[in-house]
Each structure stands twice: as structure tokens, then as C-alpha cells.
CSV table of C-alpha atoms in Angstrom, one decimal:
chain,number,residue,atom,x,y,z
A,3,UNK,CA,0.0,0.0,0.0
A,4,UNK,CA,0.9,3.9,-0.7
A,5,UNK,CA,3.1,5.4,1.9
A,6,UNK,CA,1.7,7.6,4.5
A,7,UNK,CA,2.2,11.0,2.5
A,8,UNK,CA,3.1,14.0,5.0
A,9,UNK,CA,2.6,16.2,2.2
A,10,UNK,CA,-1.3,15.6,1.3
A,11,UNK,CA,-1.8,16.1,5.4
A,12,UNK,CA,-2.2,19.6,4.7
A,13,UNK,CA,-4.4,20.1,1.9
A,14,UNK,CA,-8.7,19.4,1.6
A,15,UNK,CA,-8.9,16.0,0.9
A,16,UNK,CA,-6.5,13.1,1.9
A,17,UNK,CA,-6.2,9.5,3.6
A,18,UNK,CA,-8.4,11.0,6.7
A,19,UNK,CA,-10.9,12.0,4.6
A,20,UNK,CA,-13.1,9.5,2.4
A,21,UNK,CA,-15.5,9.8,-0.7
A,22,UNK,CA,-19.2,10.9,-0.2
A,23,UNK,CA,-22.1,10.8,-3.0
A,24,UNK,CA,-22.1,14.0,-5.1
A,25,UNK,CA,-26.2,13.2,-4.8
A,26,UNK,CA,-27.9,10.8,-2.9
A,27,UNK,CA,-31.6,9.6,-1.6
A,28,UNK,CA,-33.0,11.7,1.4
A,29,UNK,CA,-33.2,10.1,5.0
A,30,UNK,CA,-30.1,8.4,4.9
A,31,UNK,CA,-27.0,8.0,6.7
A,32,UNK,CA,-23.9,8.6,5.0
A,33,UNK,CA,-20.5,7.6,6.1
A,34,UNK,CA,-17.6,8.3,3.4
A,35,UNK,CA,-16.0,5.4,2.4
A,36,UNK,CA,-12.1,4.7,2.9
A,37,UNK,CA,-10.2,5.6,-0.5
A,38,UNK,CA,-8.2,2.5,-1.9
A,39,UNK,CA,-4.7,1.9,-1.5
A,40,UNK,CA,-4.6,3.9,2.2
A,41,UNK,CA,-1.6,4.4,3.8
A,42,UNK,CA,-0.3,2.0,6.3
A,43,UNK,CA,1.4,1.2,9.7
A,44,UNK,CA,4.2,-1.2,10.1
A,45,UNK,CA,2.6,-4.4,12.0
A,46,UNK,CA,4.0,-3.4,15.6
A,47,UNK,CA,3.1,-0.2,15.3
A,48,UNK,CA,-0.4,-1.1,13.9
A,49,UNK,CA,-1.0,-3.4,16.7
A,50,UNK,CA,-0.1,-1.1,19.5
A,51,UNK,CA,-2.4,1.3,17.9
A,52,UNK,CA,-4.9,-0.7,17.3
A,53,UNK,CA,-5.7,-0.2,13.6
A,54,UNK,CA,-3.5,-0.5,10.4
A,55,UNK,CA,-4.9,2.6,9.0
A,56,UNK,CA,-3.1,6.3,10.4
A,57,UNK,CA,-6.5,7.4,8.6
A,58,UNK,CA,-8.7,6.0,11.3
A,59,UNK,CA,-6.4,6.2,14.1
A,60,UNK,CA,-8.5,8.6,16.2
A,61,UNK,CA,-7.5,8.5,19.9
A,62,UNK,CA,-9.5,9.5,23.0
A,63,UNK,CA,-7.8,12.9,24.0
A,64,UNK,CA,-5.2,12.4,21.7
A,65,UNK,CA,-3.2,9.9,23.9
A,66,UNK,CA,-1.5,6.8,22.5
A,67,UNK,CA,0.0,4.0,23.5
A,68,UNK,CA,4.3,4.2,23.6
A,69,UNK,CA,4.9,0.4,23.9
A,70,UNK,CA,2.3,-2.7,23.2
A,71,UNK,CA,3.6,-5.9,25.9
A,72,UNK,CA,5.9,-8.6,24.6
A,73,UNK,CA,6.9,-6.7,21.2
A,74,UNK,CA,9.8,-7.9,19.9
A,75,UNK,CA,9.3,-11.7,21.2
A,76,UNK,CA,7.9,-14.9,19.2
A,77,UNK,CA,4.5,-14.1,20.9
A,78,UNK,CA,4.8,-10.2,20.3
A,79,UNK,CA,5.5,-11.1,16.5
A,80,UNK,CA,2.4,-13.4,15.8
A,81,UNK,CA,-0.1,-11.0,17.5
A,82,UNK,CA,1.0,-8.2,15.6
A,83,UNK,CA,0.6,-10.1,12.2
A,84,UNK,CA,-2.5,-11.5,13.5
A,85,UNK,CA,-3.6,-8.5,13.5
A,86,UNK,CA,-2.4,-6.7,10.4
A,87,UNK,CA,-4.6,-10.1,8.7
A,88,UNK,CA,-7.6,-9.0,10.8
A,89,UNK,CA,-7.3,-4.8,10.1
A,90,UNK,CA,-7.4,-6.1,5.9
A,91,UNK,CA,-9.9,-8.2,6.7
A,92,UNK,CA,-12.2,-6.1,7.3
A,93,UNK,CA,-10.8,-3.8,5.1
A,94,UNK,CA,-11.7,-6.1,2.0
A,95,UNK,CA,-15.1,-7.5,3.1
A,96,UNK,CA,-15.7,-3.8,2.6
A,97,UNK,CA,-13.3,-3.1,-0.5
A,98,UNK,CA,-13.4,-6.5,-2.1
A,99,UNK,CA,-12.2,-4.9,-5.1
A,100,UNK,CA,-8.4,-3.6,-4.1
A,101,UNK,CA,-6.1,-5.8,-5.4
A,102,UNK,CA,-3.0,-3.9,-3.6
A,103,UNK,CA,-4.4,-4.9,0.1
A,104,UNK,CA,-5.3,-8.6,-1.1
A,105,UNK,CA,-1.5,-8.9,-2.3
A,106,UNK,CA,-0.3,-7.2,0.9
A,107,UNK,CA,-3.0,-10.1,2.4
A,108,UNK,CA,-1.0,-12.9,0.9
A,109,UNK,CA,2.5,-11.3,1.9
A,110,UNK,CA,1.5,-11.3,5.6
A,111,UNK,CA,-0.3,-14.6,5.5
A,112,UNK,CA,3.2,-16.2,4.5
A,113,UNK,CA,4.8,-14.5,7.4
A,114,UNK,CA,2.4,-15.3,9.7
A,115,UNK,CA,2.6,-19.0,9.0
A,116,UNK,CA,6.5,-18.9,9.5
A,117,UNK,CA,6.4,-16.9,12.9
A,118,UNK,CA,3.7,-19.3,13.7
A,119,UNK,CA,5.8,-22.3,13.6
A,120,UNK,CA,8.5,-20.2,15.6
A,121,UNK,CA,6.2,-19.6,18.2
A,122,UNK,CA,4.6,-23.2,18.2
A,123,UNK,CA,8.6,-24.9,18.8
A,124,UNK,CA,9.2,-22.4,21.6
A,125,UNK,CA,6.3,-22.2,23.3
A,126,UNK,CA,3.4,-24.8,22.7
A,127,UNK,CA,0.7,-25.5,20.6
A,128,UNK,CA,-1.7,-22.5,19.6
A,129,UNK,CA,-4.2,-24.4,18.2
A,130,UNK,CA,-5.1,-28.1,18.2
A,131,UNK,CA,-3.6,-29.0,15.3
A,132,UNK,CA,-0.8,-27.7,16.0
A,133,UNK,CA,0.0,-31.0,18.2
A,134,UNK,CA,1.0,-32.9,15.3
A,135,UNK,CA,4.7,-31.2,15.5
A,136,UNK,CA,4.6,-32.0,19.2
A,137,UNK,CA,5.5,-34.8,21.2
A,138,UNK,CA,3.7,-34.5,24.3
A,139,UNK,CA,-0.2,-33.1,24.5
A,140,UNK,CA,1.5,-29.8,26.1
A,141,UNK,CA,-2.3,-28.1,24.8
A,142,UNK,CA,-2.7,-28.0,28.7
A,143,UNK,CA,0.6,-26.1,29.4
A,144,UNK,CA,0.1,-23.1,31.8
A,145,UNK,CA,0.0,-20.0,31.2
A,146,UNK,CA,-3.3,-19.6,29.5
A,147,UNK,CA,-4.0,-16.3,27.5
A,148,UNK,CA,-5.9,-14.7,30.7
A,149,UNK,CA,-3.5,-15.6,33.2
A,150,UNK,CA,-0.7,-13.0,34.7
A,151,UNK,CA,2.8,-14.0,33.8
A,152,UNK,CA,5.8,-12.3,34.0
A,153,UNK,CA,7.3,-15.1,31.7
A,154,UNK,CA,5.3,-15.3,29.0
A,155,UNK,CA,6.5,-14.9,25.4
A,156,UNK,CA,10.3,-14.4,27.3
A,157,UNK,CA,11.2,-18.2,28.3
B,16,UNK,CA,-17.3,-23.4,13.5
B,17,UNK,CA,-14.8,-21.5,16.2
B,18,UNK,CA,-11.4,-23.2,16.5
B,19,UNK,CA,-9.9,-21.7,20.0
B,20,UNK,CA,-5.6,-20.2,19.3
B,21,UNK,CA,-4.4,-20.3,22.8
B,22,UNK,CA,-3.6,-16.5,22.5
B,23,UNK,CA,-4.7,-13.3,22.8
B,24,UNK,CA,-5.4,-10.7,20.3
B,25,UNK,CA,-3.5,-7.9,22.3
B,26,UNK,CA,-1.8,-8.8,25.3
B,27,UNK,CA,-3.2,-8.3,28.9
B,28,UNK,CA,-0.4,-7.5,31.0
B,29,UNK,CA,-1.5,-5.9,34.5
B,30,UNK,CA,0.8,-6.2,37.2
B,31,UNK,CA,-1.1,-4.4,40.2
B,32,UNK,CA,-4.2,-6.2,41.1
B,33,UNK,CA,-7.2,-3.2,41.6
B,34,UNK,CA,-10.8,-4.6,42.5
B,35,UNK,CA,-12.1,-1.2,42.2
B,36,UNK,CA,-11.3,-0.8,38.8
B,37,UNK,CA,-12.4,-4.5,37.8
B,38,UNK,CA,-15.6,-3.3,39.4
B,39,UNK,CA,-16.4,-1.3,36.7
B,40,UNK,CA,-14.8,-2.4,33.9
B,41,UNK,CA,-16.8,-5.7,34.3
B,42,UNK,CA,-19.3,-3.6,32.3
B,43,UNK,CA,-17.5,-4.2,29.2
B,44,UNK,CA,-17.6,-7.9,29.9
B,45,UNK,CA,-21.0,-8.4,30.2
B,46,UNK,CA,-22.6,-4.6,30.5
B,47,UNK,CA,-25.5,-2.6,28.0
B,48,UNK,CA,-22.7,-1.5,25.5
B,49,UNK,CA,-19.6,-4.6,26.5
B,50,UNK,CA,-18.3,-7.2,24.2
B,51,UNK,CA,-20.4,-10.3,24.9
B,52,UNK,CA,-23.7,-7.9,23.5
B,53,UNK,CA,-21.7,-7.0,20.6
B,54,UNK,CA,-20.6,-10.4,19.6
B,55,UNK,CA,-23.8,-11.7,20.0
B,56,UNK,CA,-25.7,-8.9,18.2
B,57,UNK,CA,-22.9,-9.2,15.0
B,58,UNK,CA,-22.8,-13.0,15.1
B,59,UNK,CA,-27.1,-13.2,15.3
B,60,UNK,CA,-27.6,-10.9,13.1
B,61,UNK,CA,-25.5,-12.2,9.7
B,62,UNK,CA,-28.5,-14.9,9.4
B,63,UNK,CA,-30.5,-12.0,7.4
B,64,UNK,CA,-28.2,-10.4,5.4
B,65,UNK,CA,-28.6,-10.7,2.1
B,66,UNK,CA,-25.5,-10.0,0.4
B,67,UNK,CA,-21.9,-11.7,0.9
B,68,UNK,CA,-19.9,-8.9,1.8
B,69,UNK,CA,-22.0,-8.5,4.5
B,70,UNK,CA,-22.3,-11.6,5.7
B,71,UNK,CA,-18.4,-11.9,5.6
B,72,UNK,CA,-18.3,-8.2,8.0
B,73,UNK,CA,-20.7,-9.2,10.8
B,74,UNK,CA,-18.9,-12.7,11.0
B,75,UNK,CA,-15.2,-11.3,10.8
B,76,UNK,CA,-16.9,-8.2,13.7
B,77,UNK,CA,-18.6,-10.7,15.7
B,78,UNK,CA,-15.1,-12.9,16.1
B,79,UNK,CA,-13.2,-9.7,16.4
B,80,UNK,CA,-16.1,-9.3,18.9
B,81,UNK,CA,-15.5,-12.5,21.5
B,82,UNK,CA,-11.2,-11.9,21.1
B,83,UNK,CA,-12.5,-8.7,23.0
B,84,UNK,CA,-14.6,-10.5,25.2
B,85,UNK,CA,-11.5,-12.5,26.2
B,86,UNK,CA,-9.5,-9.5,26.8
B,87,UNK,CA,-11.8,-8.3,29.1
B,88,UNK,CA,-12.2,-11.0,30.9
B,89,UNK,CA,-8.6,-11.5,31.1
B,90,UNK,CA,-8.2,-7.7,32.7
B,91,UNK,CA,-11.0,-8.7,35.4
B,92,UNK,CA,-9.1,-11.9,36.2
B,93,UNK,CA,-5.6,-10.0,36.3
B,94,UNK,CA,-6.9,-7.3,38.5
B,95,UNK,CA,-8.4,-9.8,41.0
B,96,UNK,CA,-6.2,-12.4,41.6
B,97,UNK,CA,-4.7,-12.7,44.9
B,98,UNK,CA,-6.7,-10.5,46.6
B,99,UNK,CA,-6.8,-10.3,50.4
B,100,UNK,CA,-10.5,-9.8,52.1
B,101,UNK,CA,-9.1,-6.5,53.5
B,102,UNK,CA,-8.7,-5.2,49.7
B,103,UNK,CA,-12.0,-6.9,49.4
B,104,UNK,CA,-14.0,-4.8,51.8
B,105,UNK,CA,-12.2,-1.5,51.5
B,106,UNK,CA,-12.4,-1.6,47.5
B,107,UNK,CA,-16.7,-1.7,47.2
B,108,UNK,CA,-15.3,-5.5,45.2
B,109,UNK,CA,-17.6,-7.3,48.6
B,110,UNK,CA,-20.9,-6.4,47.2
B,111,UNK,CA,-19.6,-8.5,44.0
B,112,UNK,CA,-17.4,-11.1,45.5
B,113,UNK,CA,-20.6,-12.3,47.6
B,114,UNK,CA,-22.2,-13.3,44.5
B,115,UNK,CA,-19.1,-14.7,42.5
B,116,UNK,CA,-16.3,-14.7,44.6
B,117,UNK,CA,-13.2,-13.1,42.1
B,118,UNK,CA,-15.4,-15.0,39.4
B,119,UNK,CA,-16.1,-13.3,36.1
B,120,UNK,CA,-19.5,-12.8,35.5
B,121,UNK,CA,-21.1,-11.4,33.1
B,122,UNK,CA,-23.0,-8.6,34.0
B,123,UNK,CA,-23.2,-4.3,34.4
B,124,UNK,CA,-21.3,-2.2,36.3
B,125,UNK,CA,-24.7,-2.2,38.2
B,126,UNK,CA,-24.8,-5.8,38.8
B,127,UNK,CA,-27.8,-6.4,36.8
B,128,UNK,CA,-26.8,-9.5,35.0
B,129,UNK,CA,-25.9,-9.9,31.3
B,130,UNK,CA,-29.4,-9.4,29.4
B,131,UNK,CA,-30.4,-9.9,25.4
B,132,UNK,CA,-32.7,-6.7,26.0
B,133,UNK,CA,-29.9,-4.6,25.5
B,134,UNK,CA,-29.5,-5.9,22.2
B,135,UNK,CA,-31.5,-6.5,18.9
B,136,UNK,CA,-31.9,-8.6,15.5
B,137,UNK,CA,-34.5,-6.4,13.7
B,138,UNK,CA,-34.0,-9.3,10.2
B,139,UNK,CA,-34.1,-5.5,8.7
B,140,UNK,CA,-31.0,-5.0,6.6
B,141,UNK,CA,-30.8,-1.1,7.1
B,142,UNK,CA,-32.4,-1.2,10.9
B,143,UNK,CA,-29.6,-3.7,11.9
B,144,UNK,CA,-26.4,-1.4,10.5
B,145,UNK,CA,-27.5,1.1,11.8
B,146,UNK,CA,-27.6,-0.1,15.3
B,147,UNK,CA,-24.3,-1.8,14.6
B,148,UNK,CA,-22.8,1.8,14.3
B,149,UNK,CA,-25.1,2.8,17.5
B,150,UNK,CA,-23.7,0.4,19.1
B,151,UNK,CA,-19.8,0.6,18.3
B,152,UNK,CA,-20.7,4.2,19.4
B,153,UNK,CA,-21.9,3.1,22.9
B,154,UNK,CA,-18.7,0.8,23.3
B,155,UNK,CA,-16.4,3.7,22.3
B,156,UNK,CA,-18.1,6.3,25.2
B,157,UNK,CA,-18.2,3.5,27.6
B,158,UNK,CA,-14.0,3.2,27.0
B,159,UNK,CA,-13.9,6.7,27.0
B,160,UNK,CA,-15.4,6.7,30.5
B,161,UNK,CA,-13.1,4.0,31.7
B,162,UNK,CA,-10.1,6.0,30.2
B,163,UNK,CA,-11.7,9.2,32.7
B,164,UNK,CA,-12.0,6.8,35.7
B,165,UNK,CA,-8.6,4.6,35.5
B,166,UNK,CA,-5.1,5.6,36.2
B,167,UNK,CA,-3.8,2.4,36.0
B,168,UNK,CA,-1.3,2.4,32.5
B,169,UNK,CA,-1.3,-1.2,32.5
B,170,UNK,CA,-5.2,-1.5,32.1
B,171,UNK,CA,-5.0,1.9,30.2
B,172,UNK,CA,-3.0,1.0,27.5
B,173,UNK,CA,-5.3,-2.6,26.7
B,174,UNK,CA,-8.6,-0.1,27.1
B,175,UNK,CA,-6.9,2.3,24.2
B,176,UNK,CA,-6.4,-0.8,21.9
B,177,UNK,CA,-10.0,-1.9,22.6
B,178,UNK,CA,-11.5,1.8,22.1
B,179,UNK,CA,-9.6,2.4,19.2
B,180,UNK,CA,-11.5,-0.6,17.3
B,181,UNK,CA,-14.8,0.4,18.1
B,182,UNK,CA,-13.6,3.2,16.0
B,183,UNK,CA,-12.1,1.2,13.0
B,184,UNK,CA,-15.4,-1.3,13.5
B,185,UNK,CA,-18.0,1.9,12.9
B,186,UNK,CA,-16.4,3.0,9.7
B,187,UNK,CA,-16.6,-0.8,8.5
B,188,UNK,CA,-20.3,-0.9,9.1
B,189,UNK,CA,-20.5,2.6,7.6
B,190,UNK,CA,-19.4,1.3,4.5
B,191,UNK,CA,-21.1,-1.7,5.0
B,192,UNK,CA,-24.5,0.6,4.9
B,193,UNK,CA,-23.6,2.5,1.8
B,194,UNK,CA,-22.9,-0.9,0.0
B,195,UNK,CA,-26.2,-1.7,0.8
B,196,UNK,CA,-28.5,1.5,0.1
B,197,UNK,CA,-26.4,1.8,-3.7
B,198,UNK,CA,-28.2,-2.3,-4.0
B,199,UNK,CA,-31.6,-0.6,-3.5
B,200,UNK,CA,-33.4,1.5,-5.6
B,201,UNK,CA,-32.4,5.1,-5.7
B,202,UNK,CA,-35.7,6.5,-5.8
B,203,UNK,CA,-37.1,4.8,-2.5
B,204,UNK,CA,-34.6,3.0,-0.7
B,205,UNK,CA,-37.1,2.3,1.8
B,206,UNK,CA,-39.5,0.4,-0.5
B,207,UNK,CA,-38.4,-3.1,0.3
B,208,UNK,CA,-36.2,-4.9,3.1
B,209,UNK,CA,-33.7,-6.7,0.9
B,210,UNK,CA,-33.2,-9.2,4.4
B,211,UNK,CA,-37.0,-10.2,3.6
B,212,UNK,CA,-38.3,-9.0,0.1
B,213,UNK,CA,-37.3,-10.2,-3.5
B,214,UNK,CA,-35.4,-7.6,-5.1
């Protein structure tokens, strides 16, 4: 996808702003609709700000979050991809059409499988069938995804 | 079908334990405007749609929805574990830990329990978006007000992740409504329900 372009920020209409119907039906609600090809954070950063798009990134009081637990680690690296697949998700079910996000799709569905398998050596299964490289049903290995640990995603 | 990835979608990390705060943000677990009402409301309502792209959004939303759910439950569990009756009594947390100990139930900040009346499947294509953007609305105040209320930057910085996606989630349905009134015809959009009636 385009690259966040400092230079549009200024002018009328940009990647905050979206397209709107020149004329449309009465008694309606209109929301404009993202432009194509939006600019995008790296995965981390996305994560930790809790959307891909610097478009929609629209913080209470204008206070973000400086660090996102656990970046940098196998457990860090999966969420963040995880979620860069669920941000262009969305993204297509609503702009099925934009062939540069369904590439960029692709590219971080490879990468997701390979830190996958990083994470699953390390640390355990993540999903059921994920116990076929295993040798030992370690599903039941503590800590679970609620549970305080100072360890987790550092072992 | 679900298949359950031992993870989180963003990590719950809270080292001090704080009953008063769980004692609100329970409302996000099971409260009017919290995440089990919105995955519910997403996940019921994709029966009706009629088109694919949105039945695709209120399935990928209504997951999105119970990873939330999880997260939630997850910051109630962290910020109640190990807690001593003295923290008990002098937090308010007694008039809840009667009823479920450091449980997590779903229910309002109240204590009124989890209820389906705070949520609706209208089968009315336009009627059902719209309260899908109603209600990403409702989530975002409610973690606005728990932003105003906690000072904990543990909790804080999973409740800016969480508020942040209502935001990304209301644009999605947005879009997902002017898909569907450009379907209908331009002259009455009103004159059929393309959930029920043959176009």
C-alpha cells in the first residue's frame, strides 16, 4: 500500500478523509468510504495502535499507546501479524475490489505462518492441530491467555 | 465453526491487582454497551443479510467481537487475583465477591446481570447497521469513560487498543450501509427490506 504521505496532510482531501455521493436519496446515513490503496502502519506499530490505517487512528484525547507488551518476542510477532490479517480483513469485506491490500494479504499470511511455527517450537501449541509437530499433549501447558505472567512470550 | 488459538489478540499485561477498577470495567464484559452484547448482536444478526460482503463483516466483527470478550475477561481476572479480604471490603469489590467470589460474570457495572434486551436482531438489513454503528458508538463512550475513571497504564493501554477498534469497527459498518443502500433503488430506498423482500 501507498506510503503515509506527509505532504497531502495539509491540503482538503486526503487518507483521513473518504469519498461521499455527489447526490444521494434523502433520510439516509452517509458515512464516506475509505479511498483505496490507504496508507499503512508497520505491523508493531499497527498493533499497539490498534488499527493498520493512520487514517482511522482517532484517539480518546489524543493519547496513545508508547509500547504494546511482549513486542519484539515470538508471541509479540504473531499478534502483531495477526492483527495486520484481521485490520485487511475487514478492510476487504468492505473493498473486495483492491487488489494492492489482497497482495499485501498474501504477503502477511506467508509471514504469519513462519512466525507461527517459531512460536509453536518455543512455546506450545496454539491451536489443536498444531500437536502434530509436538511430542507431548502440552495443549494443557500453563499460562493460558488470561493468566498474569511475568514469563510469557520471554522463556 | 470457532477453533480456540491459545492467544490473545493484544496482550493483557497488569501487574497491580485493583478490584475497584475490575468493578467497573466488568461492564464491558458483560454490561449494555460490552463485548459479549456486541458479539452476539454481530454474530445473530449475519442470518438475514442478504449480500456476501455482508455476511463476511458481521462474521469477521462478531469474532473480532468475543477476542475482546476474552480480553476483558482476562483484565478482570488479572486485576483480581490474589486478593486479600481486607482489599476486598475496603475496594466496594464485597458487594460482587458475595455473589461470584473473584469469578467473572457477566453482567453491568450495576450488577444487573448480562441481558439480550440490551441488544437487537430487527431481520431488517438497514435497521440492523444502523444499530451496529449505534452500538460501536456506545462501546467507544463506555471506554472513554473508563479512560476518565482509571489511572492504571497497564489497564489503560489494553482499554486504548480496545476503544480504538470500536472506532475502526464503525467505519466498517458505515461502509457496509452505503454498500447496501447503492443495492436498493435510488428513488425509495425504503421500499423493500432486501433481508426479507425479493429484489
Amino acid at each position: 500500500m501507498a506510503n503515509l504521505n506527509k505532504s497531502a496532510e495539509g491540503m482538503d482531501c486526503n487518507y483521513k478523509k473518504g469519498s461521499l455521493p455527489g447526490c444521494a436519496p434523502l433520510a439516509a446515513a452517509y458515512v464516506p468510504i475509505q479511498e483505496e490503496d490507504p496508507p499503512t502502519y508497520g505491523a508493531n506499530e499497527a498493533l499497539m495502535r490498534g488499527t493498520l490505517f493512520p487514517g482511522l487512528d482517532l484517539p480518546f484525547m489524543n493519547s496513545v499507546n508508547k509500547t504494546v507488551p511482549y513486542s519484539g518476542t515470538p508471541l509479540g510477532e504473531i499478534m502483531a501479524l495477526g492483527f495486520v490479517i484481521k485490520e485487511l480483513n475487514l478492510y476487504l469485506d468492505t473493498h473486495p475490489d483492491d487488489r494492492e491490500a489482497f497482495r499485501m494479504l498474501g504477503k502477511i499470511l506467508d509471514l504469519n505462518q513462519a512466525a507461527r511455527m517459531k512460536y509453536v517450537k518455543k512455546y506450545g501449541p496454539l491451536t489443536l492441530n498444531d500437536l502434530e509437530d509436538c511430542d507431548t499433549y502440552s495443549w494443557l501447558c500453563d499460562p493460558w491467555p488470561w493468566e498474569y505472567s511475568e514469563r510469557r512470550g520471554t522463556r | 465453526m470457532f477453533v480456540y488459538e491459545k492467544k490473545l489478540q493484544y496482550p493483557v499485561k497488569i501487574k497491580n491487582t485493583n478490584p475497584k477498577l475490575a468493578k467497573f470495567i466488568i461492564s464491558q464484559y458483560g454490561g449494555p454497551d460490552g463485548e459479549l452484547g456486541a458479539s452476539l448482536r454481530y454474530l445473530s444478526q449475519r442470518y438475514s443479510m442478504p449480500y456476501p460482503e455482508l455476511k463476511g463483516l458481521l462474521t469477521d466483527i462478531g469474532v473480532e467481537e468475543l477476542n475482546h470478550l476474552e480480553m476483558v475477561g482476562a483484565i478482570i481476572h488479572q486485576l483480581t487475583r490474589n486478593l486479600t479480604m481486607e482489599q476486598i471490603k475496603a475496594s466496594g469489590f464485597d458487594t460482587y465477591f458475595v455473589d461470584h467470589t473473584a469469578g467473572v460474570y457477566p453482567q453491568f457495572a450495576s450488577g444487573t446481570p448480562w441481558t439480550a434486551a440490551t441488544m437487537q436482531v430487527k431481520g431488517d438489513t438497514i435497521t440492523d447497521l444502523s444499530e451496529d454503528m449505534g452500538a460501536e458508538q456506545k462501546a467507544r463512550a463506555t471506554y472513554d469513560n473508563i479512560l476518565r475513571m482509571s489511572d492504571d497504564p497497564d489497564v489503560n493501554n489494553v482499554i486504548r487498543f480496545l476503544r480504538q477498534r470500536e472506532v475502526v469497527h464503525f467505519q466498517r459498518f458505515g461502509e457496509a450501509l452505503r454498500f447496501t443502500q447503492e443495492k436498493l433503488d435510488q428513488k425509495n430506498i425504503y421500499a423493500i427490506n432486501p433481508s426479507f423482500d425479493r429484489q
